[in-house]
Coordinates of C-alpha atoms and ligand atoms in Angstrom, one line a residue:
X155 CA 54.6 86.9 165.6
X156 CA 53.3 90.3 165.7
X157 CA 54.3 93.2 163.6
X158 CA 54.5 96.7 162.8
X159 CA 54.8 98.2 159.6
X160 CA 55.7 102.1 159.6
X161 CA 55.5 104.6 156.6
X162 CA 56.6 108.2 157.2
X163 CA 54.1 110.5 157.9
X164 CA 53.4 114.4 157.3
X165 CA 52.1 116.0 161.0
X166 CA 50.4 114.6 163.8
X167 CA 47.9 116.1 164.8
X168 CA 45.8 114.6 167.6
X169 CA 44.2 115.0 171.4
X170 CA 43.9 111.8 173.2
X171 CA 45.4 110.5 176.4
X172 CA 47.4 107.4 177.3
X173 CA 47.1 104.0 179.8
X174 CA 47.8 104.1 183.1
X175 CA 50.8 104.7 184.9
X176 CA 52.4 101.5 185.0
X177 CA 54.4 102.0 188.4
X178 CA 51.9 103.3 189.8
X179 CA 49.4 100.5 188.8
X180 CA 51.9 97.9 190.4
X181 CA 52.1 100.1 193.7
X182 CA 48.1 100.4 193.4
X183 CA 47.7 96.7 193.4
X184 CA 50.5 96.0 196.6
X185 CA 49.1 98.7 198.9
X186 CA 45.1 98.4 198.2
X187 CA 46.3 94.7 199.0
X188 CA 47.9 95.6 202.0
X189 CA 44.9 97.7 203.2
X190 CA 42.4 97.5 205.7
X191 CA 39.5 97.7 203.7
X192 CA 38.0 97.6 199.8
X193 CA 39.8 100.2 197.8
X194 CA 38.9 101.2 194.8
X195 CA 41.6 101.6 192.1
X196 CA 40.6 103.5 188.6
X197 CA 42.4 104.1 185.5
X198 CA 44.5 100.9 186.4
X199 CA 47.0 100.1 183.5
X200 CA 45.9 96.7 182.2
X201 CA 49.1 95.6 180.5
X202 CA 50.5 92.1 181.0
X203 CA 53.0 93.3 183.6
X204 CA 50.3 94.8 186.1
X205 CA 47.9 92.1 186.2
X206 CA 50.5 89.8 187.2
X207 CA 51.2 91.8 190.1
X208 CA 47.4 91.7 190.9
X209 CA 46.8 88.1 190.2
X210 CA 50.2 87.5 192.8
X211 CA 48.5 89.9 195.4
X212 CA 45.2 87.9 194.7
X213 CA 46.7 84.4 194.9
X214 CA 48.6 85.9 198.7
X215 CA 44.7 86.8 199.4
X216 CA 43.9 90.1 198.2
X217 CA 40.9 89.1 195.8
X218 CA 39.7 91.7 193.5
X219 CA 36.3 92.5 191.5
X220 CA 36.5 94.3 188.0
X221 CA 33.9 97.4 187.3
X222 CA 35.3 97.5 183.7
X223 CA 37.7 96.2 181.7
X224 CA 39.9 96.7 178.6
X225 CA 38.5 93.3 176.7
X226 CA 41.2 91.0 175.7
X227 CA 43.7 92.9 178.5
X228 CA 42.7 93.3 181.6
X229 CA 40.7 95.7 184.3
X230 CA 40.8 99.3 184.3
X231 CA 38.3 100.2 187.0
X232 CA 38.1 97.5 189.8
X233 CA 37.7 96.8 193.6
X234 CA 40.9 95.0 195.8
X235 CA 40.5 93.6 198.7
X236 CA 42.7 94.7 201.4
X237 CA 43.9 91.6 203.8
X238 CA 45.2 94.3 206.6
X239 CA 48.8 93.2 206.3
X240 CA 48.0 89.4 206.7
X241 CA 48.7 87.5 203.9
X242 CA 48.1 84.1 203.0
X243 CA 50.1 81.3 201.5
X244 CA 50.1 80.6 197.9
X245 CA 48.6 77.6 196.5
X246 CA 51.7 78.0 193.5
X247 CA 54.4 79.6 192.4
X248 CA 53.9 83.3 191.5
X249 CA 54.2 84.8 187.5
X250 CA 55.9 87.9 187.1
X251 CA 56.2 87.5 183.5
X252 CA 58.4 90.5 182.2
X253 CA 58.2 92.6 185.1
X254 CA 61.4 94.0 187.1
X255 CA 59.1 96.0 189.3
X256 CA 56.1 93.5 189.8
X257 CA 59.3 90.9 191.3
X258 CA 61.4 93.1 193.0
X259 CA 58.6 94.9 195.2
X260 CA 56.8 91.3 195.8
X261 CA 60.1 90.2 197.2
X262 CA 60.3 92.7 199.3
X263 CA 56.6 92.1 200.1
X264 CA 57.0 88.1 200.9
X265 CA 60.3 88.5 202.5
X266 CA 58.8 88.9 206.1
X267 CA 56.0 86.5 205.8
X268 CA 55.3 83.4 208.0
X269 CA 55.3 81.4 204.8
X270 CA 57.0 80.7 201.5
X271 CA 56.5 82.0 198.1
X272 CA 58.3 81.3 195.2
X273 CA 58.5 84.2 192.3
X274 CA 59.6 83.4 188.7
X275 CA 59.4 85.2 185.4
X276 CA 60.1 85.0 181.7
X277 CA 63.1 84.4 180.2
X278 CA 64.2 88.3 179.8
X279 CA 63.5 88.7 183.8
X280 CA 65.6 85.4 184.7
X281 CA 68.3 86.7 183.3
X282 CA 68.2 90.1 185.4
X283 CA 70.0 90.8 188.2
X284 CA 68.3 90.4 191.8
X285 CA 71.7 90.4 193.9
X286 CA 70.4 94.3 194.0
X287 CA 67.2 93.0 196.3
X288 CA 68.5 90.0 197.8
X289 CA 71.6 91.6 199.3
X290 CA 69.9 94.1 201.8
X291 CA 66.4 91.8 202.1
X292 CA 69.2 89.4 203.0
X293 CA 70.6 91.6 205.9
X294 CA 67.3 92.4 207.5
X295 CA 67.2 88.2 207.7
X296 CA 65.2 87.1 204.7
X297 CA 66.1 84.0 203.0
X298 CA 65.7 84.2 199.8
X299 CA 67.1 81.5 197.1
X300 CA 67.9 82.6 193.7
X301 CA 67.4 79.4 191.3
X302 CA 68.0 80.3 188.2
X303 CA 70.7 79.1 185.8
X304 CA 72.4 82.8 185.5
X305 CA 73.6 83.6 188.9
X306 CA 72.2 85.4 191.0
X307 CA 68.7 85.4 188.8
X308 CA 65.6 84.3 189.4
X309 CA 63.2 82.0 190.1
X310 CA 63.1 83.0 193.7
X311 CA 62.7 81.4 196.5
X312 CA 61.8 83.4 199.1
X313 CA 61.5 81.5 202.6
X314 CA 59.5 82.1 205.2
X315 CA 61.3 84.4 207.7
X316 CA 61.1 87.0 210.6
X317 CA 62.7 90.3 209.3
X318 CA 65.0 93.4 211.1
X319 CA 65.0 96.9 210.4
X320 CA 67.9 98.2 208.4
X321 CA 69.8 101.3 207.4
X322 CA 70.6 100.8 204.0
X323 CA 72.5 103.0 201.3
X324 CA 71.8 101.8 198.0
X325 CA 74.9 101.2 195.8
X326 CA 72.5 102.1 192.7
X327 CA 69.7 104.6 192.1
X328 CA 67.1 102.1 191.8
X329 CA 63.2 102.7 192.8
X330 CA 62.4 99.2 192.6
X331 CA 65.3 98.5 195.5
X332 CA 64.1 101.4 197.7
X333 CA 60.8 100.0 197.4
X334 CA 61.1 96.4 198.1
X335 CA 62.7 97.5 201.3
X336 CA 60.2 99.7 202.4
X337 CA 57.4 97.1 202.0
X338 CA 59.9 94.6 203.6
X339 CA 60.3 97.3 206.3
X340 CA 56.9 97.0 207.0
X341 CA 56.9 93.9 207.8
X342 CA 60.0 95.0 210.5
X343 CA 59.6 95.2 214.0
X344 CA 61.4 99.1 214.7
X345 CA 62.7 102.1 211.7
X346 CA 63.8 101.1 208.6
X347 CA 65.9 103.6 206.2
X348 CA 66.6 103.5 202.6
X349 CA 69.6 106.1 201.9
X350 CA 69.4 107.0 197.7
X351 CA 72.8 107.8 195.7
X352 CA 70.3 110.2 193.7
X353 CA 66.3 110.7 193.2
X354 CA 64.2 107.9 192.2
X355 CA 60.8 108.3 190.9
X356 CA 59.0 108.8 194.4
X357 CA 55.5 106.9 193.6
X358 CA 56.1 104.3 196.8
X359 CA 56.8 107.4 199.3
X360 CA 53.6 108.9 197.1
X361 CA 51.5 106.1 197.7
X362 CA 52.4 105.5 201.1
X363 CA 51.3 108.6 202.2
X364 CA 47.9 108.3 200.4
X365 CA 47.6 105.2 202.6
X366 CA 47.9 107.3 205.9
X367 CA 51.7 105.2 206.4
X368 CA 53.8 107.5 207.8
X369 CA 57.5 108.1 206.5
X370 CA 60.4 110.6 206.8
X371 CA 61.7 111.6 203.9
X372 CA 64.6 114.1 204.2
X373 CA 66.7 114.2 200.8
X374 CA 67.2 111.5 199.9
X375 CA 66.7 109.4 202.6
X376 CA 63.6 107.7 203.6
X377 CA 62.6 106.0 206.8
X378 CA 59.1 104.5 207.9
X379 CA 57.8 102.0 211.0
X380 CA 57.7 98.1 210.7
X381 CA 53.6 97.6 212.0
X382 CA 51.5 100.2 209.8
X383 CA 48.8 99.4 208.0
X384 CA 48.0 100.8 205.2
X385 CA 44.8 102.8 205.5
X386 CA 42.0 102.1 202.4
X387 CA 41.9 104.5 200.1
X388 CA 40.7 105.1 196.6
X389 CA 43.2 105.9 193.9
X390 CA 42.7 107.2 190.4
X391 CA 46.4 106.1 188.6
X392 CA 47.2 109.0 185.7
X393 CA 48.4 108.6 182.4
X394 CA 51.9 106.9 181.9
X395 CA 54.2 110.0 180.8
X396 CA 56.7 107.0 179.6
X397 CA 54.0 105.6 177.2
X398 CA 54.0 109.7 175.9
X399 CA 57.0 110.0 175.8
X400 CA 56.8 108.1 172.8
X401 CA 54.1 110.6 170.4
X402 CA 55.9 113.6 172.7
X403 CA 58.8 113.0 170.7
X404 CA 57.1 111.9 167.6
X405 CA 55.1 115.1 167.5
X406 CA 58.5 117.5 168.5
X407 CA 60.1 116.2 165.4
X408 CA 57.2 116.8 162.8
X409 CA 56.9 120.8 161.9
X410 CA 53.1 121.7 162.0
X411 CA 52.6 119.3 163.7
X412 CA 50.1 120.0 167.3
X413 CA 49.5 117.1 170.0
X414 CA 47.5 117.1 173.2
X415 CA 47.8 114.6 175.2
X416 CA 45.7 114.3 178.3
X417 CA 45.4 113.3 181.8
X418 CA 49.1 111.9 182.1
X419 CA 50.8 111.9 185.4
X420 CA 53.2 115.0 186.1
X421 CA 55.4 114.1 189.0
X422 CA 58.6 116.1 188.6
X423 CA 60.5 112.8 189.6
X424 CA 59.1 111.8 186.0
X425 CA 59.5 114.8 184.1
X426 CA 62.9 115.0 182.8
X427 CA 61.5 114.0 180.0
X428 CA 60.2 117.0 179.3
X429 CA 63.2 119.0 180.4
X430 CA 64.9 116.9 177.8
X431 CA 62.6 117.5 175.0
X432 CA 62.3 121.6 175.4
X433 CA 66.0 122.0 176.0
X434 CA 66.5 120.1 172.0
X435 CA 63.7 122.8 171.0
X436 CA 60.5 121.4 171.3
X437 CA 57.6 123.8 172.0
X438 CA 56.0 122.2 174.8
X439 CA 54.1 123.5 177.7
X440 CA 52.5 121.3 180.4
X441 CA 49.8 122.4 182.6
X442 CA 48.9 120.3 185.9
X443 CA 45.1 120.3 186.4
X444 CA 44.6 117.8 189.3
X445 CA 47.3 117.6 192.2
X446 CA 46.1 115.4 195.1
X447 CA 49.1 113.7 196.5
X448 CA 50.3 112.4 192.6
X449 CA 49.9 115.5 190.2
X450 CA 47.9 115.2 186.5
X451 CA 47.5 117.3 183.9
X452 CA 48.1 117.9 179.9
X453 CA 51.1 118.0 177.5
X454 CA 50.8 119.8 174.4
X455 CA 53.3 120.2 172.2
X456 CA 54.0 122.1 168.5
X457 CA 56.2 120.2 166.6
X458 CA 59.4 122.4 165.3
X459 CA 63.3 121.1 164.5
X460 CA 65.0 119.5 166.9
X461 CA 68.6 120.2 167.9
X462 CA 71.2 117.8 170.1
X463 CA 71.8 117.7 173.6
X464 CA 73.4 116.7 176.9
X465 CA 71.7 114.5 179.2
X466 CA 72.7 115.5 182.9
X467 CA 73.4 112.8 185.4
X468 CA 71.0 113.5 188.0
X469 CA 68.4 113.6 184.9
X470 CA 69.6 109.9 184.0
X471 CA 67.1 108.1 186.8
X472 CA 64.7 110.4 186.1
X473 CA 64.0 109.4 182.2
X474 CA 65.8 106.3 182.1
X475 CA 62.9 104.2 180.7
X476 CA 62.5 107.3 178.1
X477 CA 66.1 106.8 176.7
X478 CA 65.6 104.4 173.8
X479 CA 63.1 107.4 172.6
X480 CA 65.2 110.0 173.1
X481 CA 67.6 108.4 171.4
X482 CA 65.4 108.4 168.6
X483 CA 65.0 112.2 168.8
X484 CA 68.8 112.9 169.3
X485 CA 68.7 110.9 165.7
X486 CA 66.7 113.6 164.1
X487 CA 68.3 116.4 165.6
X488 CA 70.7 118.8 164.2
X489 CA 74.0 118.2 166.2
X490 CA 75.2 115.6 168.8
X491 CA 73.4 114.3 171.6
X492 CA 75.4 112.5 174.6
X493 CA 73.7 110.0 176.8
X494 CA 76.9 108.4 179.6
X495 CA 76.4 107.6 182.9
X496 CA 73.3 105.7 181.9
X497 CA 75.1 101.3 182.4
X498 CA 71.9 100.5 184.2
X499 CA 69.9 100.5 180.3
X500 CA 71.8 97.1 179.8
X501 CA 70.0 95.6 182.8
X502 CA 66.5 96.9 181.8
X503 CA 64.1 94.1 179.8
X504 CA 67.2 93.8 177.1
X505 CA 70.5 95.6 176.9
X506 CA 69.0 98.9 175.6
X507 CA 72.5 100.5 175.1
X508 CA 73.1 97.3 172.6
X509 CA 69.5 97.5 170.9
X510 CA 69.1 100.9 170.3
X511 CA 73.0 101.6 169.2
X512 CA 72.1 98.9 166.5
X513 CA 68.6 99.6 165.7
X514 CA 69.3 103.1 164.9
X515 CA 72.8 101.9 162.7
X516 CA 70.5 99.6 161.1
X517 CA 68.4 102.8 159.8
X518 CA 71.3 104.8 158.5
X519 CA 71.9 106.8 162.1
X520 CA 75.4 107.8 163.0
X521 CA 76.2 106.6 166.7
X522 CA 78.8 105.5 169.0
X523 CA 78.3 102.8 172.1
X524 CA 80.1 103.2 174.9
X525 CA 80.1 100.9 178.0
X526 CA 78.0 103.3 180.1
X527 CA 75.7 104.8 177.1
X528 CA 75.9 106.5 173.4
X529 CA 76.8 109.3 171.3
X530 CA 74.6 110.1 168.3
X531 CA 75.4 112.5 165.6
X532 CA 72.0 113.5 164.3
X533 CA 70.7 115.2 161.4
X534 CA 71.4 111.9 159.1
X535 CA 68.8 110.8 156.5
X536 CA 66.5 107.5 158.0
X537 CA 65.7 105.1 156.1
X538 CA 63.5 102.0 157.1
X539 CA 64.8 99.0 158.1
X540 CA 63.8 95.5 159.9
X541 CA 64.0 95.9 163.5
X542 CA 63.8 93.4 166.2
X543 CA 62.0 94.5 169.3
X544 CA 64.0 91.5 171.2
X545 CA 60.9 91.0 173.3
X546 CA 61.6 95.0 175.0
X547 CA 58.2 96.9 174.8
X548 CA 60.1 99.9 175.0
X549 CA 62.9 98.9 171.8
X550 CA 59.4 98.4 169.5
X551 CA 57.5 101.1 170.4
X552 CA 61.0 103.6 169.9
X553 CA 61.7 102.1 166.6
X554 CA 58.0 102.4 165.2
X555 CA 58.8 106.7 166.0
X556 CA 61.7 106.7 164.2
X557 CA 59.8 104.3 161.5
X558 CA 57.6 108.0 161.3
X559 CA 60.5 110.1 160.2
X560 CA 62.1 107.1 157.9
X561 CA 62.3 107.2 153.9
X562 CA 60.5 103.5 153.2
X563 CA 59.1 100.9 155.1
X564 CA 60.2 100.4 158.9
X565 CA 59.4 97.0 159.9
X566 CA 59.2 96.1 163.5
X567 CA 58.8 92.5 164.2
X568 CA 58.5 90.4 167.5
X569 CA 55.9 93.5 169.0
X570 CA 53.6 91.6 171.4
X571 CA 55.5 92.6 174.2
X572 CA 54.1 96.2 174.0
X573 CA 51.3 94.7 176.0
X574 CA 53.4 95.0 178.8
X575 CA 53.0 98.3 179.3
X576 CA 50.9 100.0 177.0
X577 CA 47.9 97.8 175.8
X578 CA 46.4 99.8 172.7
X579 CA 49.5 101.4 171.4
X580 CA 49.1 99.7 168.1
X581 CA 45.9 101.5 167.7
X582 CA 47.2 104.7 168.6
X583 CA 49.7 104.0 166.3
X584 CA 47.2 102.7 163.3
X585 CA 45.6 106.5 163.6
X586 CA 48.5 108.2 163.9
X587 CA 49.7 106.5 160.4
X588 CA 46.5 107.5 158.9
X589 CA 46.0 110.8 160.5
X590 CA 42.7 109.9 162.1
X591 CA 42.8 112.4 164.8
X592 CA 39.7 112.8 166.8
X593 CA 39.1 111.7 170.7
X594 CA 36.9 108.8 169.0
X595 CA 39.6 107.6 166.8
X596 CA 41.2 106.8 169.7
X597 CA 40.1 103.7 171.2
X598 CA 41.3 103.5 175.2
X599 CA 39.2 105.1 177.5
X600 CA 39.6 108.3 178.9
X601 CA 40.5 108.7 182.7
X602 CA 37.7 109.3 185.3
X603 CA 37.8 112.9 187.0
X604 CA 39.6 112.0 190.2
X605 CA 38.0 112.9 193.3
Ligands
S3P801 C1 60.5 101.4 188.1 C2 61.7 101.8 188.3 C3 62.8 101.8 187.2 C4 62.1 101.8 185.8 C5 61.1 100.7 185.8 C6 60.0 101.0 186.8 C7 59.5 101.4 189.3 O1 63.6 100.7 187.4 O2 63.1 101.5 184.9 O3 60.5 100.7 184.5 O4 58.3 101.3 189.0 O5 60.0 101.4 190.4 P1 64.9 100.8 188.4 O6 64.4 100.8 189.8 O7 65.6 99.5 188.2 O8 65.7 101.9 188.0

């Protein structure tokens, strides 16, 4: 079992930029699939979670050839096949592994095909609800089986079936749902609508659009044609701004302390993040450089003391996968921080209400749980503690920040599954700790200029 050990340290100060967007990378991997020709895809994020979703697109046909590779992850730059919207059977039973996204949008991919597939995942993703996909795939006539021992969980079996357009209004803001029905829409004879309760992160309608499919998107409600096909296309996926979100904070908590990070995706349906930060007092400017359908540029912050806030509930979708590490920032700031309307964090990869409430009591933090998020009363001394990730990517690599700002030794144990979604960020950490802070310290590669 893999751990990390976290001392505090005195300022960051460093310029390097981070993996690639990993819902974006999933989208890459469906639509290049999809396509009617060779697309090439660079800057791909080669975590655990995003090569499953191209090894599933590659065992329903959509072969791919790596230009270059993270060794010991997985490709960064490669070339997918597209199969023009016809897909083959697979030989077995898909992986998922950890990923919500990677199964949720390949249901909605498989759920109009003339054959079966069956999906499954680790034990984290069986236990996650897919009711939220398999009630409206199920009304435009999929027939999907959910198999595993917690209701309504996967495995899934997804049958082979002819599907309907819908109209659907989502009971909750979810980017995953709105997605798996528009790539089951595509699949559906006629106009299929997704209505939102509030914004999602809008890389699917992004991506659609740099496929040449066309949608209507008015608010929040999105509609597209059954019968497109998705036109090739090369993408260049930007920096994950969830994987900064982690040194963004770590940097905005540290006086004198001066971080650049580079080449990271900017899509306002992303950025709350950022709101977040500046309103608690960071100094933080971000500057797009790059804006062809998805928007890139660089975040450089100045690090400064940090002081409580509010977290809106339109911003809550917006930065949900960010709240374990702002939670960790509303720790070190002066004042209280209030994070409700936020239940969907105990269906992520482990109840992150539950594991960041204790993980941050565990390290002398002053917090209160509620059923729909938490309170914290920052300002309170850390001190280092033994954390367990639980298997959540996101609870390790929150607790290793606030290992930063602790009196003694922050351990962090059970941290493999950072792989999922940032591949490296053990490294990035490693130079952080020792204040190695030069490009070439940094050992991912930088992204390609897009063109
Ligand atoms: C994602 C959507 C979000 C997010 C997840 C990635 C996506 O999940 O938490 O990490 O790529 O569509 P929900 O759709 O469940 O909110």
């Amino acid at each position: 079992m893999s751990q990390f050990r976290v001392t505090a340290i005195s300022k960051l100060r460093a310029e390097f930029s981070v993996p690639g967007d990993k819902s974006m990378s999933h989208r890459a991997a469906i639509f290049a699939g999809l396509s009617n020709g060779t697309c090439t895809i660079r800057n791909f994020l080669p975590s655990e979670d995003c090569v499953n979703t191209l090894n599933a697109m590659r065992s329903l046909g959509a072969t791919y050839d790596v230009l270059d590779e993270l060794v010991g992850y997985g490709p960064i730059n490669l070339r997918i096949h597209g199969q023009s919207m016809k897909l083959s059977a697979p030989s077995e039973p898909i992986d998922c592994g950890n990923a919500g996204t990677g199964m949720r949008l390949l249901a909605g991919l498989v759920a109009g095909q003339p054959f079966s597939t069956e999906l499954f995942g680790d034990a984290s993703l069986s236990s996650r609800p897919m009711g939220r996909i398999t009630i409206p795939l199920g009304q435009m006539g999929a027939k999907i089986e959910t198999l595993g021992e917690k209701p309504g969980c996967a495995p899934l079996r997804v049958h082979a079936a002819t599907l309907s357009p819908i109209t659907y209004e989502m009971p909750v803001a979810s980017a995953q749902v709105k997605s798996a029905v528009l790539l089951a829409g595509l699949f559906a004879e006629g106009k299929t609508t997704v209505i939102q309760p509030a914004e999602t992160r809008d890389h699917t309608e992004q991506m659609l659009a740099s496929f040449r499919i066309t949608t209507t998107c008015e608010g929040n409600t999105i509609s597209l044609e059954g019968g497109q096909v998705p036109q090739a296309c090369d993408f260049t996926v930007p920096g994950d701004i969830s994987s900064a979100a982690f040194w963004l904070v770590a940097a905005a908590g540290i006086p004198d302390s001066h971080l650049l990070i580079k080449d990271v995706g900017l899509n306002p349906t992303r950025t709350a993040i950022l709101k977040v930060l500046s309103r608690m007092g960071a100094r933080m400017t971000e500057i797009v450089h790059h804006s062809l359908g998805e928007p890139i540029g660089n975040i450089e912050v100045r690090g400064g003391v940090l002081s409580g806030t509010t977290i809106l509930i339109d911003e809550v979708p917006n930065l949900i996968d960010e709240i374990p590490v702002i939670a960790v920032a509303a720790a070190l700031a002066q004042g209280r921080t209030i994070i409700r309307n936020a239940k969907e964090l105990r269906v992520k990869e482990t109840d992150r209400i539950t594991t960041v409430v204790e993980g941050l009591r565990a390290m002398g933090a002053e917090v209160d749980e509620f059923e729909d998020g938490m309170e914290i009363e920052g300002g309170k001394p850390l001190h280092g503690a033994v954390i367990d990730s639980f298997g959540d990517h996101r609870i390790a690599m929150a607790f290793a920040i606030a290992g930063l700002f602790a009196k003694g030794e922050t351990i962090i144990q059970n941290t493999e599954c950072v792989n999922t979604s940032y591949p490296g960020f053990a490294h990035h950490l490693d130079a952080i700790l020792h204040e190695r802070s030069s490009a070439s310290d940094f050992v991912l590669p930088t992204l390609a200029t897009p063109h």
